[in-house]
Amino acid sequence: MLRNKTLGSRAFNLGFNGIFLMVILMVMVPIFFMLTASFMPSSDIFSMPYRWIPKSVYWKNYITAIAGNDRSFVFIRNVINSVIVASGTTIFSVLVSGFAGYGLSKYKFRGRNLVFLMIMGRMMIPFEAIMIPMYISAVKLGLQNTYTGLMLPFILNTFGLFQMRQYLMTFPDDILDAGRIDGLGELGIFWRLVFKNSTPAIATAAILCFRGQWDNLLWPLLIAQKEAMKTIPTYIVKFTEEKSSDEGAMMAVAVLASIPIIVLFLTLSKYFLGGSAMYSAGKE
Amino acid sequence: MKYTGIEKRKARWGYVFVTPAVVLFLMFSLYPMLNALYNTFFNMKLLSLKPPKFVGLANYAYILTSEAFWKSMKATAIFTLGAFIPLTVFSLVLGLYITTRNRGQKALQLMLYTPAILSSVVAALIWMLIFDPRGLGNAFVNFLFQTPGINHNWLTDHIMLQISTITIYVWKYIGYFTIIYVTGIAKIPQSTLEAATIDGASAMQTVMRVIMPLLKPTTMMVSIVAMLNSLKSFSTQYLFTQRGAPLEPVNVVTLNIYNTAMRDLNISRACVMSFLLFFMMMVLTLVRMKSSERDVTVY
């Protein structure tokens, strides 16, 4: 990149690096705080100066976090709900995006531009602007407290779809024609040749969707009123409302809620960063 | 039946492939949008058995003249400006810094990005403890300014509360936008930078006169995406007010919509605000699309 030798003396460089490394450290501090505090009784969390290495490992926080205030262990159910909702939405949305992205990039049909404009227009509608009518419809259809109700509004993932289309625009037509000559049906071509060879675009779209769902608070807050149907973010809100003084246990909940997504991040970091890099083309 | 050419058959498959997306769009975007618009002209109440009455533009008049709504707009504006300006500036600086490093670029990116993958609720929870009167936040600020024992009321004082929510947001998303810049800078051809060096440009000149102009589309993109995202911020404000923080300074539009619908049960007024939010975001998105059409960079 810009490894410019004229960037000044070594001393300047050192100071420069020092400042930035401090900034990056500051970004990490709250995460270390969450980890360490989750192993401390509440009184230790607020005794300053803060001990960055806990005196002893205080497991009780994790027991409280998992068992819940009422020993109902509903947290485990809520974690399972989060996994089901996030993975379910991701799988369906990737299929829908793949289908539509393929249709929009490789087939000519009347109304194709209209469909594409609709997808682009959808990006302008914030979920927050349509959630109230959706909530009312969901209540009318009896979709409260169901997985279907939690997942349905997010299966059309316009960013994922748009990305699939852009990716498939550059997919070689020769491969598709070769498949046709070899007697594959259109669905077979899509599944065997296109879908299975689009891993980067699919992974980026999938991660984007999964992360969004893992983080989703607003819609589950509306739609999942029953304890057993809550997802992790709504569980956290309820847990903190009930138990205002047990800060150690709160941090334990926070750590447990973050483990799955952090594991995913460490194994698939390329696609996480890819979702962010998607914007940087100068044009989308 | 007449023989239909391969093109026609292919067109049919085109429809098959886009149908799921179109159906989902009609059901979960267009219909709720029109329904929201329809609701704004009635006095819809949640849980009410009475049929809603047509009230014309009364809801719009009510919202646009209500002091509470404008206070909420003010809170949204403060939050959005307070979040997107530091996000754009800091992520640009960090992006430039990361690309100048010889080693550890990847590790730095991953570290900066970590807050972005945490749930907003988890982020709010961590910072709630840091901003506790007895917490790290006070200890750190008092250490910095050598003012022991002062409580800065992070979560009760109106201005401090706004600063707190903005801090959390900037902390969470700084890595996300830094990555956008890193990718944007990586796209600038090495030869352009070499040419600048050969022509005798200093590092500062290279950054200001060569890199910055070439990064203009990325900067535009980052600032508008940051603005759009901050306009939709909800979780931090919700959690803080649930835990007893004053509502007014952080009553952003999304929180206001939620409370109006779920607490006051006034669907129609919530829909009016939803529409106003939609218009603001639409204008910003159109600006972004326009600017990205105009600013296609040629290296």
Short mmCIF file of N, CA, C and O in Angstrom, two decimals, chain A residues 186-256:
data_model
loop_
_atom_site.label_atom_id
_atom_site.label_comp_id
_atom_site.label_asym_id
_atom_site.label_seq_id
_atom_site.Cartn_x
_atom_site.Cartn_y
_atom_site.Cartn_z
N GLU A 186 -33.51 -27.06 -16.06
CA GLU A 186 -33.15 -25.72 -15.58
C GLU A 186 -32.89 -25.71 -14.08
O GLU A 186 -31.99 -25.03 -13.59
N LEU A 187 -33.70 -26.47 -13.33
CA LEU A 187 -33.50 -26.53 -11.89
C LEU A 187 -32.19 -27.23 -11.56
O LEU A 187 -31.47 -26.84 -10.64
N GLY A 188 -31.90 -28.27 -12.34
CA GLY A 188 -30.64 -28.99 -12.14
C GLY A 188 -29.45 -28.10 -12.40
O GLY A 188 -28.46 -28.11 -11.67
N ILE A 189 -29.56 -27.28 -13.46
CA ILE A 189 -28.48 -26.34 -13.76
C ILE A 189 -28.30 -25.38 -12.61
O ILE A 189 -27.19 -25.15 -12.13
N PHE A 190 -29.43 -24.84 -12.12
CA PHE A 190 -29.33 -23.90 -11.01
C PHE A 190 -28.66 -24.55 -9.81
O PHE A 190 -27.71 -24.01 -9.24
N TRP A 191 -29.14 -25.72 -9.45
CA TRP A 191 -28.66 -26.34 -8.21
C TRP A 191 -27.23 -26.86 -8.35
O TRP A 191 -26.36 -26.56 -7.54
N ARG A 192 -26.98 -27.62 -9.40
CA ARG A 192 -25.68 -28.30 -9.49
C ARG A 192 -24.57 -27.40 -10.01
O ARG A 192 -23.44 -27.52 -9.59
N LEU A 193 -24.91 -26.53 -10.94
CA LEU A 193 -23.84 -25.72 -11.56
C LEU A 193 -23.71 -24.35 -10.93
O LEU A 193 -22.63 -23.87 -10.68
N VAL A 194 -24.87 -23.70 -10.67
CA VAL A 194 -24.79 -22.32 -10.23
C VAL A 194 -24.66 -22.23 -8.72
O VAL A 194 -23.70 -21.69 -8.19
N PHE A 195 -25.62 -22.80 -8.01
CA PHE A 195 -25.67 -22.64 -6.56
C PHE A 195 -24.41 -23.19 -5.89
O PHE A 195 -23.84 -22.58 -5.00
N LYS A 196 -24.00 -24.36 -6.37
CA LYS A 196 -22.84 -24.99 -5.74
C LYS A 196 -21.52 -24.32 -6.11
O LYS A 196 -20.50 -24.60 -5.50
N ASN A 197 -21.54 -23.44 -7.09
CA ASN A 197 -20.31 -22.74 -7.47
C ASN A 197 -20.35 -21.26 -7.10
O ASN A 197 -19.63 -20.46 -7.65
N SER A 198 -21.24 -20.90 -6.18
CA SER A 198 -21.35 -19.49 -5.81
C SER A 198 -21.03 -19.28 -4.34
O SER A 198 -21.53 -18.36 -3.71
N THR A 199 -20.19 -20.15 -3.80
CA THR A 199 -19.93 -20.12 -2.36
C THR A 199 -19.60 -18.72 -1.81
O THR A 199 -20.19 -18.35 -0.80
N PRO A 200 -18.71 -17.93 -2.43
CA PRO A 200 -18.39 -16.65 -1.80
C PRO A 200 -19.61 -15.74 -1.64
O PRO A 200 -19.84 -15.20 -0.56
N ALA A 201 -20.40 -15.62 -2.71
CA ALA A 201 -21.57 -14.74 -2.63
C ALA A 201 -22.59 -15.29 -1.64
O ALA A 201 -23.17 -14.55 -0.84
N ILE A 202 -22.79 -16.61 -1.65
CA ILE A 202 -23.76 -17.21 -0.74
C ILE A 202 -23.31 -17.03 0.70
O ILE A 202 -24.10 -16.65 1.57
N ALA A 203 -22.02 -17.29 0.96
CA ALA A 203 -21.53 -17.19 2.33
C ALA A 203 -21.68 -15.77 2.85
O ALA A 203 -22.12 -15.56 3.98
N THR A 204 -21.36 -14.78 2.01
CA THR A 204 -21.48 -13.40 2.46
C THR A 204 -22.93 -13.04 2.77
O THR A 204 -23.24 -12.47 3.81
N ALA A 205 -23.82 -13.44 1.86
CA ALA A 205 -25.24 -13.16 2.07
C ALA A 205 -25.75 -13.88 3.32
O ALA A 205 -26.51 -13.32 4.11
N ALA A 206 -25.31 -15.12 3.51
CA ALA A 206 -25.77 -15.91 4.64
C ALA A 206 -25.32 -15.30 5.96
O ALA A 206 -26.10 -15.16 6.90
N ILE A 207 -24.05 -14.89 6.00
CA ILE A 207 -23.51 -14.30 7.23
C ILE A 207 -24.26 -13.01 7.57
O ILE A 207 -24.64 -12.77 8.71
N LEU A 208 -24.47 -12.20 6.54
CA LEU A 208 -25.18 -10.94 6.73
C LEU A 208 -26.55 -11.18 7.36
O LEU A 208 -26.95 -10.51 8.31
N CYS A 209 -27.24 -12.18 6.83
CA CYS A 209 -28.58 -12.49 7.30
C CYS A 209 -28.54 -13.08 8.72
O CYS A 209 -29.28 -12.66 9.60
N PHE A 210 -27.63 -14.02 8.94
CA PHE A 210 -27.54 -14.67 10.24
C PHE A 210 -27.23 -13.65 11.33
O PHE A 210 -27.86 -13.65 12.39
N ARG A 211 -26.27 -12.79 11.04
CA ARG A 211 -25.88 -11.81 12.05
C ARG A 211 -27.04 -10.86 12.35
O ARG A 211 -27.31 -10.54 13.51
N GLY A 212 -27.74 -10.45 11.32
CA GLY A 212 -28.88 -9.57 11.52
C GLY A 212 -29.94 -10.21 12.40
O GLY A 212 -30.50 -9.58 13.29
N GLN A 213 -30.19 -11.48 12.18
CA GLN A 213 -31.21 -12.17 12.96
C GLN A 213 -30.75 -12.42 14.39
O GLN A 213 -31.53 -12.38 15.32
N TRP A 214 -29.48 -12.74 14.56
CA TRP A 214 -28.94 -12.99 15.89
C TRP A 214 -29.07 -11.73 16.75
O TRP A 214 -29.23 -11.78 17.95
N ASP A 215 -29.01 -10.58 16.10
CA ASP A 215 -29.02 -9.29 16.76
C ASP A 215 -30.44 -8.73 16.87
O ASP A 215 -30.68 -7.76 17.58
N ASN A 216 -31.38 -9.31 16.17
CA ASN A 216 -32.70 -8.71 16.04
C ASN A 216 -33.42 -8.61 17.39
O ASN A 216 -33.60 -9.60 18.07
N LEU A 217 -33.82 -7.40 17.72
CA LEU A 217 -34.54 -7.20 18.98
C LEU A 217 -35.98 -6.78 18.75
O LEU A 217 -36.92 -7.32 19.35
N LEU A 218 -36.17 -5.84 17.82
CA LEU A 218 -37.45 -5.17 17.67
C LEU A 218 -38.59 -6.14 17.33
O LEU A 218 -39.62 -6.17 17.99
N TRP A 219 -38.39 -6.97 16.32
CA TRP A 219 -39.49 -7.83 15.88
C TRP A 219 -39.81 -8.92 16.91
O TRP A 219 -40.98 -9.09 17.26
N PRO A 220 -38.80 -9.63 17.46
CA PRO A 220 -39.13 -10.60 18.51
C PRO A 220 -39.80 -9.94 19.73
O PRO A 220 -40.65 -10.56 20.37
N LEU A 221 -39.44 -8.69 20.00
CA LEU A 221 -40.06 -7.98 21.12
C LEU A 221 -41.56 -7.85 20.88
O LEU A 221 -42.36 -7.94 21.80
N LEU A 222 -41.94 -7.63 19.61
CA LEU A 222 -43.35 -7.49 19.28
C LEU A 222 -44.03 -8.85 19.25
O LEU A 222 -45.13 -9.03 19.78
N ILE A 223 -43.38 -9.82 18.63
CA ILE A 223 -44.10 -11.02 18.22
C ILE A 223 -43.97 -12.16 19.22
O ILE A 223 -44.87 -12.99 19.33
N ALA A 224 -42.89 -12.21 19.99
CA ALA A 224 -42.70 -13.33 20.92
C ALA A 224 -42.95 -12.86 22.34
O ALA A 224 -42.04 -12.37 23.01
N GLN A 225 -44.18 -12.95 22.78
CA GLN A 225 -44.50 -12.52 24.14
C GLN A 225 -44.30 -13.66 25.14
O GLN A 225 -44.01 -13.42 26.30
N LYS A 226 -44.51 -14.91 24.69
CA LYS A 226 -44.37 -16.06 25.59
C LYS A 226 -42.89 -16.29 25.91
O LYS A 226 -42.05 -16.23 25.03
N GLU A 227 -42.60 -16.58 27.18
CA GLU A 227 -41.22 -16.81 27.60
C GLU A 227 -40.53 -17.86 26.73
O GLU A 227 -39.38 -17.69 26.32
N ALA A 228 -41.23 -18.93 26.45
CA ALA A 228 -40.62 -20.05 25.76
C ALA A 228 -40.28 -19.73 24.31
O ALA A 228 -39.51 -20.43 23.68
N MET A 229 -40.88 -18.66 23.76
CA MET A 229 -40.63 -18.33 22.35
C MET A 229 -39.66 -17.16 22.19
O MET A 229 -39.38 -16.72 21.08
N LYS A 230 -39.17 -16.62 23.30
CA LYS A 230 -38.26 -15.48 23.20
C LYS A 230 -36.92 -15.91 22.58
O LYS A 230 -36.55 -17.08 22.65
N THR A 231 -36.25 -14.93 21.98
CA THR A 231 -34.89 -15.19 21.47
C THR A 231 -33.89 -14.53 22.43
O THR A 231 -34.30 -13.87 23.38
N ILE A 232 -32.61 -14.70 22.16
CA ILE A 232 -31.61 -14.23 23.12
C ILE A 232 -31.73 -12.72 23.43
O ILE A 232 -31.76 -12.35 24.60
N PRO A 233 -31.80 -11.84 22.41
CA PRO A 233 -31.89 -10.42 22.76
C PRO A 233 -33.09 -10.08 23.65
O PRO A 233 -32.96 -9.30 24.59
N THR A 234 -34.24 -10.68 23.37
CA THR A 234 -35.41 -10.39 24.21
C THR A 234 -35.25 -11.01 25.59
O THR A 234 -35.72 -10.45 26.58
N TYR A 235 -34.56 -12.16 25.66
CA TYR A 235 -34.29 -12.75 26.97
C TYR A 235 -33.42 -11.80 27.79
O TYR A 235 -33.67 -11.58 28.97
N ILE A 236 -32.42 -11.23 27.15
CA ILE A 236 -31.51 -10.32 27.86
C ILE A 236 -32.29 -9.13 28.41
O ILE A 236 -32.12 -8.75 29.57
N VAL A 237 -33.17 -8.57 27.58
CA VAL A 237 -33.96 -7.43 28.04
C VAL A 237 -34.78 -7.82 29.27
O VAL A 237 -34.78 -7.13 30.29
N LYS A 238 -35.43 -8.97 29.20
CA LYS A 238 -36.26 -9.41 30.32
C LYS A 238 -35.41 -9.68 31.56
O LYS A 238 -35.75 -9.27 32.67
N PHE A 239 -34.28 -10.33 31.35
CA PHE A 239 -33.39 -10.68 32.46
C PHE A 239 -32.90 -9.44 33.19
O PHE A 239 -32.88 -9.39 34.42
N THR A 240 -32.53 -8.41 32.42
CA THR A 240 -32.01 -7.21 33.08
C THR A 240 -33.13 -6.44 33.77
O THR A 240 -32.89 -5.75 34.75
N GLU A 241 -34.35 -6.53 33.23
CA GLU A 241 -35.45 -5.84 33.89
C GLU A 241 -35.77 -6.48 35.24
O GLU A 241 -36.03 -5.80 36.22
N GLU A 242 -35.71 -7.81 35.26
CA GLU A 242 -36.06 -8.52 36.49
C GLU A 242 -34.98 -8.37 37.55
O GLU A 242 -35.24 -8.14 38.71
N LYS A 243 -33.75 -8.60 37.11
CA LYS A 243 -32.69 -8.68 38.09
C LYS A 243 -31.76 -7.49 37.90
O LYS A 243 -30.85 -7.52 37.11
N SER A 244 -32.04 -6.43 38.66
CA SER A 244 -31.30 -5.21 38.38
C SER A 244 -29.96 -5.16 39.09
O SER A 244 -29.12 -4.36 38.76
N SER A 245 -29.74 -6.03 40.06
CA SER A 245 -28.50 -5.85 40.83
C SER A 245 -27.42 -6.89 40.52
O SER A 245 -26.28 -6.70 40.88
N ASP A 246 -27.77 -7.96 39.84
CA ASP A 246 -26.78 -9.02 39.64
C ASP A 246 -25.98 -8.79 38.36
O ASP A 246 -26.19 -9.44 37.34
N GLU A 247 -25.05 -7.84 38.42
CA GLU A 247 -24.31 -7.45 37.22
C GLU A 247 -23.42 -8.57 36.70
O GLU A 247 -23.24 -8.72 35.49
N GLY A 248 -22.85 -9.37 37.61
CA GLY A 248 -22.00 -10.47 37.20
C GLY A 248 -22.76 -11.45 36.31
O GLY A 248 -22.30 -11.86 35.24
N ALA A 249 -23.97 -11.78 36.75
CA ALA A 249 -24.79 -12.71 35.97
C ALA A 249 -25.17 -12.11 34.62
O ALA A 249 -25.22 -12.81 33.60
N MET A 250 -25.40 -10.79 34.61
CA MET A 250 -25.72 -10.13 33.34
C MET A 250 -24.58 -10.31 32.34
O MET A 250 -24.81 -10.59 31.17
N MET A 251 -23.35 -10.13 32.83
CA MET A 251 -22.20 -10.28 31.93
C MET A 251 -22.06 -11.73 31.49
O MET A 251 -21.66 -12.01 30.36
N ALA A 252 -22.41 -12.66 32.38
CA ALA A 252 -22.36 -14.06 31.98
C ALA A 252 -23.36 -14.33 30.85
O ALA A 252 -23.04 -15.02 29.87
N VAL A 253 -24.56 -13.75 30.96
CA VAL A 253 -25.54 -13.88 29.87
C VAL A 253 -24.96 -13.30 28.58
O VAL A 253 -25.05 -13.89 27.51
N ALA A 254 -24.33 -12.11 28.73
CA ALA A 254 -23.77 -11.45 27.55
C ALA A 254 -22.71 -12.34 26.89
O ALA A 254 -22.69 -12.47 25.66
N VAL A 255 -21.85 -12.95 27.71
CA VAL A 255 -20.80 -13.81 27.15
C VAL A 255 -21.44 -15.01 26.45
O VAL A 255 -21.10 -15.32 25.30
N LEU A 256 -22.39 -15.66 27.13
CA LEU A 256 -23.03 -16.84 26.52
C LEU A 256 -23.72 -16.47 25.21
O LEU A 256 -23.67 -17.23 24.24
#
